[in-house]
mmCIF file of C-alpha atoms in Angstrom:
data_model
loop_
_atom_site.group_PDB
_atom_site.id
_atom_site.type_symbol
_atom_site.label_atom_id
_atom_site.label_comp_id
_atom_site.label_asym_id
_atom_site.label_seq_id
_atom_site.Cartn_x
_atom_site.Cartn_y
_atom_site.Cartn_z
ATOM 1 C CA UNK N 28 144.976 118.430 105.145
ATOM 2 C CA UNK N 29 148.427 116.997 105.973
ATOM 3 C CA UNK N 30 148.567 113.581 104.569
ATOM 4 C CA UNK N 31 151.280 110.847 103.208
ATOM 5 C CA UNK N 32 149.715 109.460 99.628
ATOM 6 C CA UNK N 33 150.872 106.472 98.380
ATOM 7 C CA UNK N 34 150.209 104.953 95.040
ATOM 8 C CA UNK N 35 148.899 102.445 94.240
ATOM 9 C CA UNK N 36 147.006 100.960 96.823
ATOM 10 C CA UNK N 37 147.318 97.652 95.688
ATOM 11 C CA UNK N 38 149.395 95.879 92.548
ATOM 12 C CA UNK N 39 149.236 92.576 91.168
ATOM 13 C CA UNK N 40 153.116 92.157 89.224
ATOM 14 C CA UNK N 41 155.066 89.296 87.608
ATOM 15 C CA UNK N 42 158.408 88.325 88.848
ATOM 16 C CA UNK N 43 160.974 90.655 87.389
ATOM 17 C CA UNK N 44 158.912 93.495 86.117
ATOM 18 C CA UNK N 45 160.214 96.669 87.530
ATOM 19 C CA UNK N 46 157.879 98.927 89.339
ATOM 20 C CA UNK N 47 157.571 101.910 91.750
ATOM 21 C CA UNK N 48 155.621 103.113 94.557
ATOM 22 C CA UNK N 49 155.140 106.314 94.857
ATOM 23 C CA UNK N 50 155.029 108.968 98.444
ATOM 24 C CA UNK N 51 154.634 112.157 98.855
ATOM 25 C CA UNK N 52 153.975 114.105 101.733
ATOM 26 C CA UNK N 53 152.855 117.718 102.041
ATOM 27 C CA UNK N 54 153.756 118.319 106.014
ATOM 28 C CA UNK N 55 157.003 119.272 104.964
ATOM 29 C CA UNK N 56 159.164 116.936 106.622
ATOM 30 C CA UNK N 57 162.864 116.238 106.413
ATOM 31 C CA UNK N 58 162.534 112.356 107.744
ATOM 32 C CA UNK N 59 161.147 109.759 105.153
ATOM 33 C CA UNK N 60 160.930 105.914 105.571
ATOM 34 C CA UNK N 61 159.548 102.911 103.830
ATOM 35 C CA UNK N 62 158.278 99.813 105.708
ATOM 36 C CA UNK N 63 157.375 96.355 104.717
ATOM 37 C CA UNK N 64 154.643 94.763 107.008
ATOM 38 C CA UNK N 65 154.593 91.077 106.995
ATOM 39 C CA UNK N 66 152.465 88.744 109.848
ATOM 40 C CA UNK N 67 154.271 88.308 113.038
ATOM 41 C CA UNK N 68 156.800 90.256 111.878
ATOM 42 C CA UNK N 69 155.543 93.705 112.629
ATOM 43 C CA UNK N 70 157.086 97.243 110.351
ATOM 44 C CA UNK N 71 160.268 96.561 109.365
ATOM 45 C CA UNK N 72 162.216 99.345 107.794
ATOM 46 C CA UNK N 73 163.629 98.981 104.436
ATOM 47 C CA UNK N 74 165.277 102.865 103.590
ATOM 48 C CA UNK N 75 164.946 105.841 105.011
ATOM 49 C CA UNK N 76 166.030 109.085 104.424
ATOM 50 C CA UNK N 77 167.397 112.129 106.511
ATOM 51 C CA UNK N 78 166.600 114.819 103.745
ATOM 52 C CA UNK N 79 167.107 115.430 100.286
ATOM 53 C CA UNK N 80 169.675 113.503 98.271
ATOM 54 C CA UNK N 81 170.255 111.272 101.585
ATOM 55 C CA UNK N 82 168.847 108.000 102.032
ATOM 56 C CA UNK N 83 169.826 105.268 104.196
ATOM 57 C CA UNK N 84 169.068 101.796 104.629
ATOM 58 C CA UNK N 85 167.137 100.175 106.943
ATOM 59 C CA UNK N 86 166.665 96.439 107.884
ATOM 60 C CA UNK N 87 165.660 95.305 105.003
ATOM 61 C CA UNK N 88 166.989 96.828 102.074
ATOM 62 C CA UNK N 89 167.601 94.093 100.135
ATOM 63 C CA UNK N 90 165.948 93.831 96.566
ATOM 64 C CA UNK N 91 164.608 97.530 97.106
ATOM 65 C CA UNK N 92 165.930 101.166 95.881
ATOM 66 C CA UNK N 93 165.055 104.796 96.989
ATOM 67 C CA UNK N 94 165.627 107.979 96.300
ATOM 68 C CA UNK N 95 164.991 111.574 97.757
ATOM 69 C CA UNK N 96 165.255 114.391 94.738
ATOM 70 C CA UNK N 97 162.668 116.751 96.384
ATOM 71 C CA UNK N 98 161.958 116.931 99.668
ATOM 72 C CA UNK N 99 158.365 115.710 99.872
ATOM 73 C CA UNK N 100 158.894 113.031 97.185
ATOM 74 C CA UNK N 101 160.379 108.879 98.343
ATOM 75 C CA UNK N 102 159.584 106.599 95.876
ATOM 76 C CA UNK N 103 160.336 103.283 96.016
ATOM 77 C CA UNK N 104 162.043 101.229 93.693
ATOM 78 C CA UNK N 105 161.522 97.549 92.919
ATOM 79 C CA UNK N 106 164.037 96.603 90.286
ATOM 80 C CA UNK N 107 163.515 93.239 89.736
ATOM 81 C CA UNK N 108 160.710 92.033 92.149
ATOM 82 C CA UNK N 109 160.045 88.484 93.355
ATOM 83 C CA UNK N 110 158.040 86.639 95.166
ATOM 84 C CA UNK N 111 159.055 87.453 98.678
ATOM 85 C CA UNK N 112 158.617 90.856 98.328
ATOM 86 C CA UNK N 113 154.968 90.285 98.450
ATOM 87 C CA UNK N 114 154.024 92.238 101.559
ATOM 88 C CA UNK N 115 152.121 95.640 102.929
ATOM 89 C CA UNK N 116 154.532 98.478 102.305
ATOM 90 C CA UNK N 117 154.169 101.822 104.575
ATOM 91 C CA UNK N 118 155.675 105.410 103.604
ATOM 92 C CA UNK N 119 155.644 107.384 106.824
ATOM 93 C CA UNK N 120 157.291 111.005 107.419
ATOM 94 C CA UNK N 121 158.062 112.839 110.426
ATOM 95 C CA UNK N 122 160.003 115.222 111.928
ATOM 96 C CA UNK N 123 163.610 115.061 112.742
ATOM 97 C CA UNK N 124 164.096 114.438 116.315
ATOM 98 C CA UNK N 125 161.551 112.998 118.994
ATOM 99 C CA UNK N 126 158.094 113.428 117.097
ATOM 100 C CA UNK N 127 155.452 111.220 116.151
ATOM 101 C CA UNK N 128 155.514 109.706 112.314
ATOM 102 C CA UNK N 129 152.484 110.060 109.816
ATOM 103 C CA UNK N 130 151.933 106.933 107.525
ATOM 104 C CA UNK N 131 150.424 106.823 104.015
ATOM 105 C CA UNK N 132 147.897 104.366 103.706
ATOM 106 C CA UNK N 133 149.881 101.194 102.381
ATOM 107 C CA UNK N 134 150.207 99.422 99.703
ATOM 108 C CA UNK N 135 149.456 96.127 99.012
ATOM 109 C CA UNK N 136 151.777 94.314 96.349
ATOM 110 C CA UNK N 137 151.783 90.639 95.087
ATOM 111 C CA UNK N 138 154.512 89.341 92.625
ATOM 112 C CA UNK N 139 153.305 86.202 90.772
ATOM 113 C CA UNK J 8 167.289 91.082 115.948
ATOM 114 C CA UNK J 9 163.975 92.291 116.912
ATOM 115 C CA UNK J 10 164.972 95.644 118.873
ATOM 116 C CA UNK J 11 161.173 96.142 120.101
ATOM 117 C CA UNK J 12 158.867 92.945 121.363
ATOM 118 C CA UNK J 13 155.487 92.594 121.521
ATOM 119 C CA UNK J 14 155.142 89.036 123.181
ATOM 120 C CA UNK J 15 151.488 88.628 123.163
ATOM 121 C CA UNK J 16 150.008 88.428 119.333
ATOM 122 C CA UNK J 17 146.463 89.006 120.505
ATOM 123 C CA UNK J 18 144.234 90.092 123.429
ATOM 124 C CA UNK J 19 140.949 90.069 124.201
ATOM 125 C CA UNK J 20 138.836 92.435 126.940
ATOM 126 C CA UNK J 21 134.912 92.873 127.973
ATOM 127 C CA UNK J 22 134.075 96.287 126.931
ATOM 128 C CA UNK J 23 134.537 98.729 130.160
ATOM 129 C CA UNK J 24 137.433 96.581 130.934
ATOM 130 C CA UNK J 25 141.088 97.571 131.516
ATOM 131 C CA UNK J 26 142.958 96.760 128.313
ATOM 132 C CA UNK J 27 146.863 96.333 129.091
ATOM 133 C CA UNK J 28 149.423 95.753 125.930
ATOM 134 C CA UNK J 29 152.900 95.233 126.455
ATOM 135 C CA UNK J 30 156.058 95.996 125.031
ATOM 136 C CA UNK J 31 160.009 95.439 125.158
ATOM 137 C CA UNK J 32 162.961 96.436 123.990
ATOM 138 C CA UNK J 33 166.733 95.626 124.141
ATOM 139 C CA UNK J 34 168.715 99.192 123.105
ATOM 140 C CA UNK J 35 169.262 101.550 125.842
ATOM 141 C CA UNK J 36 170.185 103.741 123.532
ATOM 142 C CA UNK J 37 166.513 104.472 122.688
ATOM 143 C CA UNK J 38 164.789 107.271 124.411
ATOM 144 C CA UNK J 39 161.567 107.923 122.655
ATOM 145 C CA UNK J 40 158.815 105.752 122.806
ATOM 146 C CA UNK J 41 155.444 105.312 121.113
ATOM 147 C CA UNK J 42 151.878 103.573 120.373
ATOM 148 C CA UNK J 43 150.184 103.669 117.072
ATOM 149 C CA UNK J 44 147.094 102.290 116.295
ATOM 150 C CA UNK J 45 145.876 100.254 113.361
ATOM 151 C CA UNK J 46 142.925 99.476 111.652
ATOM 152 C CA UNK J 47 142.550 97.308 108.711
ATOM 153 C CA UNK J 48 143.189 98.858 105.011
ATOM 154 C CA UNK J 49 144.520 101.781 106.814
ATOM 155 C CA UNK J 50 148.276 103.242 107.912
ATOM 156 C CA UNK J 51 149.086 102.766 111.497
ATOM 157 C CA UNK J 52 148.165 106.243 113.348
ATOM 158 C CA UNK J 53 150.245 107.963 116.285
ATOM 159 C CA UNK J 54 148.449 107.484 120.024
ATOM 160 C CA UNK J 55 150.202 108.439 122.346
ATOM 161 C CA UNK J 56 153.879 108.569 123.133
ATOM 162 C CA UNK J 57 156.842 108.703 126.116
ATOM 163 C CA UNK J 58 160.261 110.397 126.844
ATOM 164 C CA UNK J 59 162.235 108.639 128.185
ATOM 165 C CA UNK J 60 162.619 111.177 131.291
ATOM 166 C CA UNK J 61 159.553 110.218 132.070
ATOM 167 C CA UNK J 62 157.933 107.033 133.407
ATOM 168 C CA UNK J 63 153.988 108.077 132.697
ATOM 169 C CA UNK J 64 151.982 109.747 129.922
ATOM 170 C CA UNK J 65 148.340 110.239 129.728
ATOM 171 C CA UNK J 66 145.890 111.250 127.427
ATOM 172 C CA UNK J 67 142.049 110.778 127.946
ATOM 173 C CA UNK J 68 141.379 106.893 128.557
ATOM 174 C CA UNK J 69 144.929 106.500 127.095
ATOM 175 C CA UNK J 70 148.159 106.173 129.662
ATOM 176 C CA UNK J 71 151.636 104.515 128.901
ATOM 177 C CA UNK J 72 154.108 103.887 131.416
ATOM 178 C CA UNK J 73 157.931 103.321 131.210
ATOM 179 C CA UNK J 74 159.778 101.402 133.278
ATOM 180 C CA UNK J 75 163.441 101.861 131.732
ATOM 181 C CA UNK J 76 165.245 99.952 134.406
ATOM 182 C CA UNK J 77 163.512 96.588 132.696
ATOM 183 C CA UNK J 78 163.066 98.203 129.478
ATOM 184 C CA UNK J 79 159.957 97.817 129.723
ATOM 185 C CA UNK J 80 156.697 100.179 128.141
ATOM 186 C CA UNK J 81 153.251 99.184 128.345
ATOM 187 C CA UNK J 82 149.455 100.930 127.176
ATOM 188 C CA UNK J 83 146.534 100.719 129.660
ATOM 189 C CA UNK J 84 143.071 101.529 127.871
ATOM 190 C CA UNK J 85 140.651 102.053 130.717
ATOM 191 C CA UNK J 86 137.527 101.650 129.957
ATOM 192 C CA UNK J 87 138.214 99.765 126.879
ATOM 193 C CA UNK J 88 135.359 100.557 123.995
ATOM 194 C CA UNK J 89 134.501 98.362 120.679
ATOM 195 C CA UNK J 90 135.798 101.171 118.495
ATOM 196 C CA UNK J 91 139.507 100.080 120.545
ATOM 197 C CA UNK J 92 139.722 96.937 118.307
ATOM 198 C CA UNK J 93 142.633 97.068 116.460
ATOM 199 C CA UNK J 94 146.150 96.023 115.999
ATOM 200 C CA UNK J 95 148.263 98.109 118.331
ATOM 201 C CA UNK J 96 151.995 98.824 117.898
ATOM 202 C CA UNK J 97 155.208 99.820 120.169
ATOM 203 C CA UNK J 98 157.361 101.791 118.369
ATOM 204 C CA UNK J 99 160.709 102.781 120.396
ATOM 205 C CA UNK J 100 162.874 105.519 118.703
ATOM 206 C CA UNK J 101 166.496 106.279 119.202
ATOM 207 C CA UNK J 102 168.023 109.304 116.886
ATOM 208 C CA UNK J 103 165.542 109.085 114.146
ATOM 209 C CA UNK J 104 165.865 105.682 114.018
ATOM 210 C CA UNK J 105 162.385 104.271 114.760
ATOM 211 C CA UNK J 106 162.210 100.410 114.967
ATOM 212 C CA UNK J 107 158.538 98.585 115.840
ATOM 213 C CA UNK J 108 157.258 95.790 117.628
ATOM 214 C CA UNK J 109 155.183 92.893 115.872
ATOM 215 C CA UNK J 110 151.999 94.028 116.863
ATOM 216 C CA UNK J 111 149.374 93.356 119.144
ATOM 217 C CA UNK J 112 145.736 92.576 118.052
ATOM 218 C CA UNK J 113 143.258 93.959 120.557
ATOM 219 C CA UNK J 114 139.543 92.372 120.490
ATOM 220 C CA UNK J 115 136.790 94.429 122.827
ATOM 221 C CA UNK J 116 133.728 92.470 123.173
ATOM 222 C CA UNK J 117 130.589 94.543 123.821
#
């Protein structure tokens, strides 16, 4: 079944503890992107990456690191979190060009 | 700089009903042009989508139509159904560079 898996689902963290969320996809794709989703804000994009060993970033890329070894593999890297970054965070992949994207199933992250 | 608008937060329809969301957008560089659906503890799914050499697209109850003159994109659901609620997002594409709207949520009352 093609998918995007993200883990975890959801994480409780403390200001300053490093973490990472994890995507991978099995479709395949050359296109990667993470998004934050925050109310009345819609999906903004934080990195994304054209394929492997290039990454990009997006809107928001502030506080956040990536980075593209293999090809179906985009984790994302929270150095030092804080409170702000407490959101709904998306992996999608896709295609290059004009195609549809396929999104993980989000993760939900509070920093306390 | 929000690229992609979705003015309206929330709408809400009688089941059987035409649901219309709207979207718009500012870069006329973009040429690509799509819907995704949400529902809650889920990632947003693809729905249907739009070149921009083309000003209508439909699928089933599903049709968008693009008017690029006034940058302008909008989703009619006709008839709308109670398995339709959900929050709906524009999504307008430009290069590989996809950039969203806020999100509209759609209520369908049976």
């Amino acid at each position: 079944e093609a998918q995007v898996t993200q883990n975890p689902r959801y994480l409780i963290t403390v200001t300053g503890k490093k973490l990472t969320v994890t995507c991978s996809q099995n479709m395949n794709h050359e296109y990667m992107s993470w998004y934050r989703q925050d109310p009345g804000l819609g999906l903004r994009q934080i990195y994304y990456s054209m394929n492997v060993e290039v990454t990009d970033k997006g809107d928001v890329p502030e506080g956040y690191k990536v980075s593209r070894k293999e090809k179906r593999n985009f984790p994302l890297i929270l150095e030092s979190p804080s409170p702000n970054q407490t959101s709904l965070y998306f992996c999608a992949s896709k295609q290059t060009g004009n195609t549809e994207a396929f999104f993980g199933q989000g993760t939900r992250l509070t920093v306390v | 700089d929000q690229q992609v608008k979705q003015n309206s937060p929330s709408l809400s329809v009688q089941e059987g009903r035409i649901s219309i969301l709207n979207c718009d957008y500012t870069n006329s560089m973009f040429d690509y042009f799509l819907w995704y659906k949400k529902y809650p503890a889920e990632g947003p799914t693809f729905l249907i989508s739009i070149s921009s050499i083309k000003d209508k697209n439909e699928d089933g109850r599903f049709t968008v139509f693009l008017n690029k003159s006034a940058k302008h994109l909008s989703l009619h659901i006709v008839p709308s159904q109670p398995g339709d609620s959900a929050v709906y997002f524009c999504a307008a594409s430009a290069h590989n560079d996809m950039r969203f709207g806020a999100g509209t949520r759609l209520t369908v009352k049976p």
